[in-house]
Coordinates of C-alpha atoms in Angstrom, one line a residue:
M1 CA -30.9 135.1 94.3
P2 CA -29.4 136.6 97.9
G3 CA -26.2 138.0 96.7
D4 CA -23.3 139.0 99.4
L5 CA -22.5 142.7 99.1
L6 CA -19.8 145.2 100.8
I7 CA -21.4 149.1 101.6
H8 CA -18.8 151.8 99.7
E9 CA -21.3 154.9 101.6
L10 CA -23.8 156.0 102.1
G11 CA -25.6 157.8 100.3
P12 CA -28.7 161.4 100.5
K13 CA -31.3 159.8 101.6
G14 CA -29.5 157.6 103.7
D15 CA -29.6 154.3 101.7
G16 CA -26.2 152.2 101.8
I17 CA -24.2 151.9 98.7
H18 CA -22.9 149.0 97.3
R19 CA -21.2 150.0 93.2
S20 CA -21.2 147.2 91.4
Q21 CA -19.3 148.1 87.5
G22 CA -19.6 150.9 88.2
R23 CA -23.8 151.0 88.6
P24 CA -24.4 152.2 92.1
V25 CA -27.3 149.4 94.2
Y26 CA -29.0 151.2 97.3
V27 CA -29.4 149.9 100.3
D28 CA -31.9 150.7 103.4
R29 CA -30.3 149.5 106.5
A30 CA -27.3 149.3 105.6
L31 CA -24.2 151.7 106.2
P32 CA -20.6 152.1 104.7
G33 CA -18.6 148.9 106.0
D34 CA -21.4 146.3 106.2
R35 CA -20.8 142.5 104.4
I36 CA -24.9 141.7 103.9
Q37 CA -27.0 139.2 101.8
A38 CA -29.3 141.2 99.9
T39 CA -31.3 140.6 97.2
I40 CA -31.5 143.1 94.8
R41 CA -34.3 144.9 92.3
R42 CA -34.9 147.0 89.6
D43 CA -37.8 149.2 90.6
D44 CA -40.1 151.1 88.6
D45 CA -37.7 153.8 87.7
G46 CA -34.6 151.7 86.7
V47 CA -33.1 152.3 89.5
L48 CA -31.3 149.2 91.5
R49 CA -32.1 148.5 95.0
G50 CA -30.9 145.5 97.9
D51 CA -33.2 144.5 100.1
L52 CA -31.2 143.5 103.3
L53 CA -31.3 140.0 104.3
K54 CA -28.7 139.6 106.9
V55 CA -25.2 141.5 107.9
M56 CA -22.8 139.0 108.0
K57 CA -19.8 140.9 108.7
A58 CA -21.4 144.3 110.7
S59 CA -20.2 148.4 109.6
P60 CA -17.3 149.8 113.2
H61 CA -20.1 152.9 112.8
R62 CA -22.7 150.2 112.9
T63 CA -25.2 150.4 116.6
K64 CA -28.4 148.4 117.8
A65 CA -31.5 150.2 116.3
P66 CA -32.9 151.6 120.5
C67 CA -36.3 151.8 119.1
P68 CA -39.1 148.3 119.0
N69 CA -40.1 149.4 115.9
Y70 CA -37.1 150.7 114.3
D71 CA -37.3 147.2 111.9
V72 CA -41.4 147.9 111.0
C73 CA -41.9 151.7 110.8
G74 CA -40.8 153.9 108.1
G75 CA -40.3 157.3 110.5
C76 CA -36.2 157.1 111.1
T77 CA -33.7 156.9 108.8
L78 CA -30.5 156.1 110.2
Q79 CA -30.8 154.3 114.3
H80 CA -28.5 151.7 113.5
A81 CA -25.6 154.2 113.0
K82 CA -23.3 155.4 115.7
D83 CA -23.7 159.5 116.2
E84 CA -21.0 160.2 115.5
F85 CA -21.1 158.6 112.4
Y86 CA -24.0 160.2 111.5
R87 CA -23.2 163.4 113.0
H88 CA -20.9 163.9 110.1
W89 CA -23.0 162.0 107.5
K90 CA -25.0 165.2 108.4
V91 CA -22.8 167.9 107.5
D92 CA -21.2 166.1 105.1
I93 CA -24.6 166.0 103.3
V94 CA -24.5 170.1 103.2
R95 CA -20.6 170.7 101.8
D96 CA -21.6 167.8 99.4
A97 CA -24.6 170.1 98.3
L98 CA -22.3 173.4 98.2
R99 CA -19.4 171.1 96.6
S100 CA -20.8 169.8 93.6
K101 CA -21.5 173.5 92.9
G102 CA -18.4 174.6 93.4
L103 CA -18.7 176.4 96.8
K104 CA -17.5 176.5 99.9
P105 CA -18.8 179.4 102.1
R106 CA -15.3 181.1 104.5
V107 CA -17.0 179.4 107.3
W108 CA -18.8 177.5 109.0
R109 CA -20.5 177.6 112.0
D110 CA -20.4 175.5 114.3
P111 CA -23.1 172.9 114.2
V112 CA -26.2 172.7 116.1
F113 CA -27.5 168.6 117.0
L114 CA -30.9 168.5 118.9
P115 CA -32.1 165.6 120.9
A116 CA -34.7 163.2 119.7
G117 CA -38.1 163.5 121.7
D118 CA -40.1 166.5 121.1
R119 CA -41.3 165.9 117.5
R120 CA -45.0 168.5 119.0
R121 CA -46.3 168.0 115.1
A122 CA -47.0 164.1 113.1
T123 CA -49.3 163.0 110.9
F124 CA -50.5 159.5 111.0
T125 CA -52.4 157.2 108.4
A126 CA -55.3 155.3 109.7
Y127 CA -57.0 152.9 108.2
K128 CA -59.7 150.6 110.6
K129 CA -60.5 147.4 110.0
N130 CA -62.8 145.7 112.4
N131 CA -64.2 148.3 114.1
I132 CA -60.1 148.2 114.8
V133 CA -57.9 151.1 114.4
A134 CA -54.0 151.9 113.2
L135 CA -52.8 154.2 113.3
G136 CA -48.8 154.9 112.2
H137 CA -46.1 155.0 110.2
Y138 CA -45.1 153.2 106.4
R139 CA -43.1 151.3 106.4
R140 CA -40.0 153.4 104.3
R141 CA -41.0 151.8 100.9
A142 CA -43.4 149.8 101.3
H143 CA -47.3 150.3 101.0
H144 CA -47.1 148.0 104.8
M145 CA -48.4 150.3 107.4
T146 CA -47.7 149.9 111.0
D147 CA -49.6 150.2 114.5
I148 CA -47.3 152.2 116.2
A149 CA -47.6 152.4 119.7
S150 CA -44.2 154.7 121.1
C151 CA -41.8 157.0 119.2
L152 CA -38.4 158.2 120.5
V153 CA -39.1 161.0 118.4
A154 CA -41.7 162.9 118.7
D155 CA -43.5 164.4 121.7
P156 CA -44.5 162.6 124.3
A157 CA -48.2 164.6 124.6
V158 CA -48.5 163.6 120.8
M159 CA -48.0 160.6 121.4
D160 CA -51.0 159.9 123.7
M161 CA -53.1 162.2 122.0
R162 CA -52.9 159.3 118.8
E163 CA -53.6 157.5 121.4
R164 CA -56.5 158.8 122.5
L165 CA -57.3 160.2 119.1
K166 CA -58.2 156.2 118.1
T167 CA -61.2 156.6 120.2
L168 CA -62.9 159.6 118.0
L169 CA -61.4 157.4 114.6
A170 CA -63.5 154.7 115.4
L171 CA -66.0 156.3 115.6
L172 CA -65.8 158.3 112.1
L173 CA -63.8 156.2 109.6
Q174 CA -65.2 154.2 107.2
E175 CA -64.2 150.4 106.6
G176 CA -61.2 149.6 104.7
K177 CA -60.6 153.2 103.8
P178 CA -57.5 155.0 104.9
A179 CA -57.2 158.1 105.8
M180 CA -54.7 160.9 107.2
A181 CA -54.7 161.5 111.2
F182 CA -51.8 165.0 111.7
I183 CA -52.0 166.3 115.2
Q184 CA -49.6 169.5 116.3
A185 CA -49.0 170.2 120.5
V186 CA -48.1 173.5 121.0
N187 CA -47.0 174.7 124.5
G188 CA -50.1 172.3 126.0
Q189 CA -52.9 173.0 122.8
F190 CA -53.6 170.8 120.3
D191 CA -54.2 171.7 116.8
I192 CA -56.2 168.5 115.1
V193 CA -56.7 167.4 110.9
I194 CA -58.4 164.7 110.0
T195 CA -58.0 164.4 106.0
G196 CA -60.5 161.5 103.8
P197 CA -63.5 159.8 104.7
V198 CA -65.7 160.4 107.7
G199 CA -69.3 159.4 108.1
Q200 CA -71.3 157.5 105.8
K201 CA -71.9 159.3 103.1
G202 CA -67.7 160.8 103.2
K203 CA -67.6 163.9 105.1
P204 CA -69.3 165.4 108.7
D205 CA -72.3 164.7 108.9
L206 CA -74.4 165.9 111.9
R207 CA -73.1 162.0 113.6
T208 CA -70.2 163.0 113.1
R209 CA -69.5 166.6 114.2
E210 CA -71.3 165.6 117.3
A211 CA -68.8 163.0 118.3
I212 CA -65.6 165.5 117.0
A213 CA -67.5 167.8 118.9
Q214 CA -68.4 165.7 122.6
F215 CA -64.5 164.1 121.8
A216 CA -63.0 168.0 122.0
R217 CA -64.3 168.8 124.7
E218 CA -63.3 165.6 126.5
A219 CA -59.7 165.9 125.3
G220 CA -58.7 169.4 126.0
I221 CA -58.6 170.0 122.1
N222 CA -58.4 173.8 121.2
R223 CA -59.4 172.7 117.4
I224 CA -60.6 170.2 114.9
S225 CA -60.8 170.6 111.4
W226 CA -61.6 168.1 108.3
R227 CA -60.9 167.7 104.9
A228 CA -61.1 165.6 101.8
N229 CA -58.1 165.1 100.6
P230 CA -54.4 166.9 101.3
D231 CA -54.8 169.5 98.6
D232 CA -58.3 170.8 100.0
A233 CA -58.8 173.4 102.1
V234 CA -60.0 172.5 105.9
E235 CA -63.3 172.9 107.5
V236 CA -62.9 174.2 110.8
I237 CA -65.2 171.7 112.9
I238 CA -64.5 173.3 116.2
E239 CA -63.0 175.8 118.0
L240 CA -62.7 175.5 121.5
S241 CA -60.2 178.1 121.9
P242 CA -57.8 179.6 119.7
L243 CA -54.1 178.4 119.4
R244 CA -51.1 180.5 120.0
A245 CA -47.6 180.6 118.8
H246 CA -45.0 183.0 120.5
F247 CA -42.8 184.5 117.8
G248 CA -40.1 186.6 119.8
G249 CA -42.8 189.6 121.2
L250 CA -45.4 188.7 118.5
D251 CA -48.6 186.3 119.6
V252 CA -50.4 184.9 116.7
I253 CA -53.6 183.0 116.3
L254 CA -52.2 180.2 114.8
P255 CA -55.2 178.9 111.9
P256 CA -55.1 175.5 111.4
L257 CA -52.1 173.3 110.1
A258 CA -50.2 177.0 110.6
F259 CA -46.5 175.7 109.8
L260 CA -44.3 175.3 112.7
Q261 CA -40.5 173.9 112.7
P262 CA -41.3 170.7 114.2
T263 CA -39.4 171.4 117.3
Q264 CA -40.0 174.5 119.7
A265 CA -34.9 173.7 120.6
G266 CA -35.0 173.6 116.6
E267 CA -37.1 176.8 116.5
D268 CA -35.0 178.6 119.2
A269 CA -31.3 177.4 117.6
L270 CA -32.4 178.4 113.9
V271 CA -34.1 181.8 115.4
D272 CA -31.0 182.4 117.6
S273 CA -28.5 181.5 114.2
V274 CA -30.5 184.0 111.9
M275 CA -30.0 186.7 114.5
E276 CA -26.8 186.4 115.3
L277 CA -25.8 186.9 111.5
L278 CA -28.8 190.0 110.8
P279 CA -27.6 193.6 112.3
R280 CA -29.1 195.3 114.7
T281 CA -31.2 197.8 113.7
G282 CA -32.3 198.1 109.8
K283 CA -35.3 197.9 108.2
F284 CA -35.7 194.0 106.8
A285 CA -38.1 191.5 104.7
D286 CA -38.8 187.7 105.3
L287 CA -39.8 186.3 102.2
F288 CA -42.1 182.6 103.0
S289 CA -42.3 184.5 106.3
G290 CA -45.0 182.1 107.0
C291 CA -46.7 182.9 110.4
G292 CA -44.0 184.6 111.6
T293 CA -41.0 182.4 113.4
F294 CA -37.7 185.2 112.3
T295 CA -40.3 188.1 111.8
G296 CA -41.0 188.3 115.3
P297 CA -37.8 188.1 116.8
M298 CA -36.7 190.8 113.7
L299 CA -39.6 193.4 114.9
E300 CA -37.4 193.5 117.8
R301 CA -34.7 195.2 115.7
G302 CA -36.7 197.2 113.5
A303 CA -38.9 197.4 111.1
V304 CA -40.4 194.1 108.9
D305 CA -42.1 193.4 105.4
A306 CA -42.9 189.8 105.8
Y307 CA -44.1 188.1 102.4
E308 CA -45.5 184.9 102.6
S309 CA -48.3 183.1 100.1
V310 CA -49.9 181.6 102.5
G311 CA -53.4 183.7 103.2
S312 CA -53.9 183.0 106.8
A313 CA -51.4 183.6 107.5
V314 CA -50.5 186.7 106.4
R315 CA -53.5 187.5 107.9
A316 CA -52.3 185.8 111.5
L317 CA -49.7 188.3 111.0
D318 CA -51.9 191.3 110.2
K319 CA -53.9 190.3 113.4
A320 CA -50.7 189.6 115.6
K321 CA -48.8 193.0 114.9
G322 CA -50.3 195.9 117.0
T323 CA -48.6 199.2 116.9
R324 CA -45.6 197.6 115.4
P325 CA -44.3 198.9 112.4
L326 CA -44.7 195.1 110.6
K327 CA -45.9 194.9 106.7
A328 CA -48.1 192.1 106.1
I329 CA -48.0 190.9 102.7
R330 CA -49.3 188.6 101.1
R331 CA -48.0 187.7 98.0
D332 CA -46.5 184.3 95.7
L333 CA -42.7 184.5 95.5
F334 CA -42.2 182.1 93.3
L335 CA -44.6 183.6 90.5
N336 CA -44.1 186.9 91.8
P337 CA -40.4 187.1 93.4
L338 CA -39.9 190.7 94.8
R339 CA -38.2 192.8 92.4
R340 CA -34.7 194.0 92.4
D341 CA -35.3 197.5 93.8
E342 CA -37.9 196.6 96.2
A343 CA -34.8 194.7 97.2
N344 CA -32.8 197.6 97.2
R345 CA -35.0 198.8 100.2
Y346 CA -33.3 196.4 102.7
D347 CA -30.2 196.2 105.3
A348 CA -30.8 192.5 104.7
I349 CA -33.7 190.2 103.7
V350 CA -34.2 186.2 105.1
F351 CA -35.7 183.8 102.7
D352 CA -36.4 180.2 103.7
P353 CA -38.0 178.3 101.1
P354 CA -40.0 175.2 101.0
R355 CA -37.9 172.4 100.2
A356 CA -38.0 173.7 96.3
G357 CA -35.8 176.7 97.0
A358 CA -36.3 179.7 95.7
Q359 CA -34.9 180.0 92.6
E360 CA -36.9 182.0 90.5
Q361 CA -36.0 184.6 93.9
V362 CA -33.0 184.5 94.0
R363 CA -32.6 185.4 90.7
T364 CA -33.8 188.6 91.2
L365 CA -32.0 188.7 94.7
A366 CA -28.6 188.6 93.3
S367 CA -28.5 192.0 90.9
S368 CA -29.5 194.0 94.0
R369 CA -27.5 196.0 95.9
T370 CA -28.4 194.6 99.7
P371 CA -26.4 193.9 101.9
L372 CA -27.4 191.6 103.2
L373 CA -28.5 188.2 103.3
V374 CA -29.3 185.1 105.1
G375 CA -30.9 181.6 103.7
V376 CA -33.0 178.9 105.1
S377 CA -33.5 176.0 104.3
C378 CA -34.6 173.1 104.4
N379 CA -33.5 171.0 101.6
P380 CA -29.2 171.4 100.1
A381 CA -29.9 170.1 97.6
T382 CA -31.9 173.3 96.1
F383 CA -30.6 175.2 98.3
A384 CA -27.2 174.8 96.7
R385 CA -28.1 175.9 93.3
D386 CA -29.8 178.7 94.4
A387 CA -26.3 179.7 96.5
R388 CA -24.6 179.6 93.3
I389 CA -26.6 181.9 91.9
L390 CA -25.7 184.6 94.1
V391 CA -22.1 184.4 94.1
D392 CA -22.4 184.7 90.2
G393 CA -24.8 187.3 90.8
G394 CA -21.6 189.3 92.9
Y395 CA -22.4 188.0 97.2
R396 CA -20.7 185.6 98.9
L397 CA -21.4 183.2 100.4
D398 CA -20.1 184.3 103.9
S399 CA -20.8 180.8 106.5
V400 CA -23.4 177.7 106.6
R401 CA -24.4 176.2 109.9
V402 CA -26.0 173.2 109.9
V403 CA -28.9 172.7 112.2
D404 CA -30.5 168.8 113.5
Q405 CA -33.4 169.0 114.3
F406 CA -34.5 165.7 111.9
T407 CA -32.8 162.8 114.2
W408 CA -31.4 159.8 113.1
S409 CA -34.1 161.2 109.5
H410 CA -32.4 162.0 106.4
H411 CA -34.0 165.7 106.4
V412 CA -31.5 168.5 107.6
E413 CA -31.6 172.6 107.9
L414 CA -29.5 174.9 107.1
V415 CA -28.4 178.9 107.8
A416 CA -26.3 180.9 104.9
A417 CA -25.3 183.6 105.3
F418 CA -24.3 185.7 102.0
T419 CA -23.1 189.9 101.2
K420 CA -22.1 191.3 98.9
R421 CA -19.3 191.5 96.4
S422 CA -17.7 195.5 96.3
R423 CA -17.1 196.0 93.0

């Protein structure tokens, strides 16, 4: 039965929250102050969720979503929120995560909010039915996939390539079997990775490879790769020319699926935020370095040891270093974190772990004498956990800056500075 709900707050994943007898009900696309009509159901994990049927009285924070696909696409979460409310909410996600661990920085640096429309990487779900390919996104918490012809957050070059790619996928994909297409656009260069069954036997045969090669030449794509499953290594089918990215003075040839910040403006904002904190000269470590987003700019101030677990990224950095004082070191920092005596060698350490955070690594950093630690994170919850360890180990949380390049989503990034307290 439908029920009337008053939304009291907005959760960290963008759901409106109604509280009834102390129990939260999460409603997608609802805002604080909304009075709505919704059906309530219980998820398999026991969470109560409301399916929005009608907004009876709109929140003062509500606005019309600008995207025509918003009702059927799960790519964005908060297009229905006014900018001022949305921005306060993004900052509050970080504030609340820190507060939950009893933390407050000495300084909140001005947040950075970046405009939509230049997301340079995207993964689309692909599906062929009756020889017609749909290429789009699943609706949030649903199994319905919608073909998306336009996108307000993506770089237009990505969307143009997405449309052209349908022609190739119509030849490659098996009828009724979903696949994924990853498209990354870097300074006019394109890297495409297809994941899933292709060809008659589920993997590239001669006909499939010839079709891929012809498409790459005609569409001007640098590289197209394939893998059967998301956890598999990629097989490069054709590479017409290497993909290059510039990080500071480093000219890096990118391996397939190389991790880059989703937008160039976001990368610039994060790099600037980190470099403003580092000393002008010194010896530095870049932990979870990837292909060198921070390593390159740091090299302009001194020697850098870059630690990364992905072999292709380490090799790319090693080839790019030339005569610069860079050591690219392959090391799984989850299994083999930098030791205290190793950390003590550096004047500053930058760490930018994946969403899981760097719990084991910060435990050893907390006991080190490194004067400055700079943390970059895309997950405020795991960052707050790790920051608590550093503060308990003798570091002071000096500053935090929120950087939002994931417009209209619940994702947010931050840059934080920790200095060692004198004993």
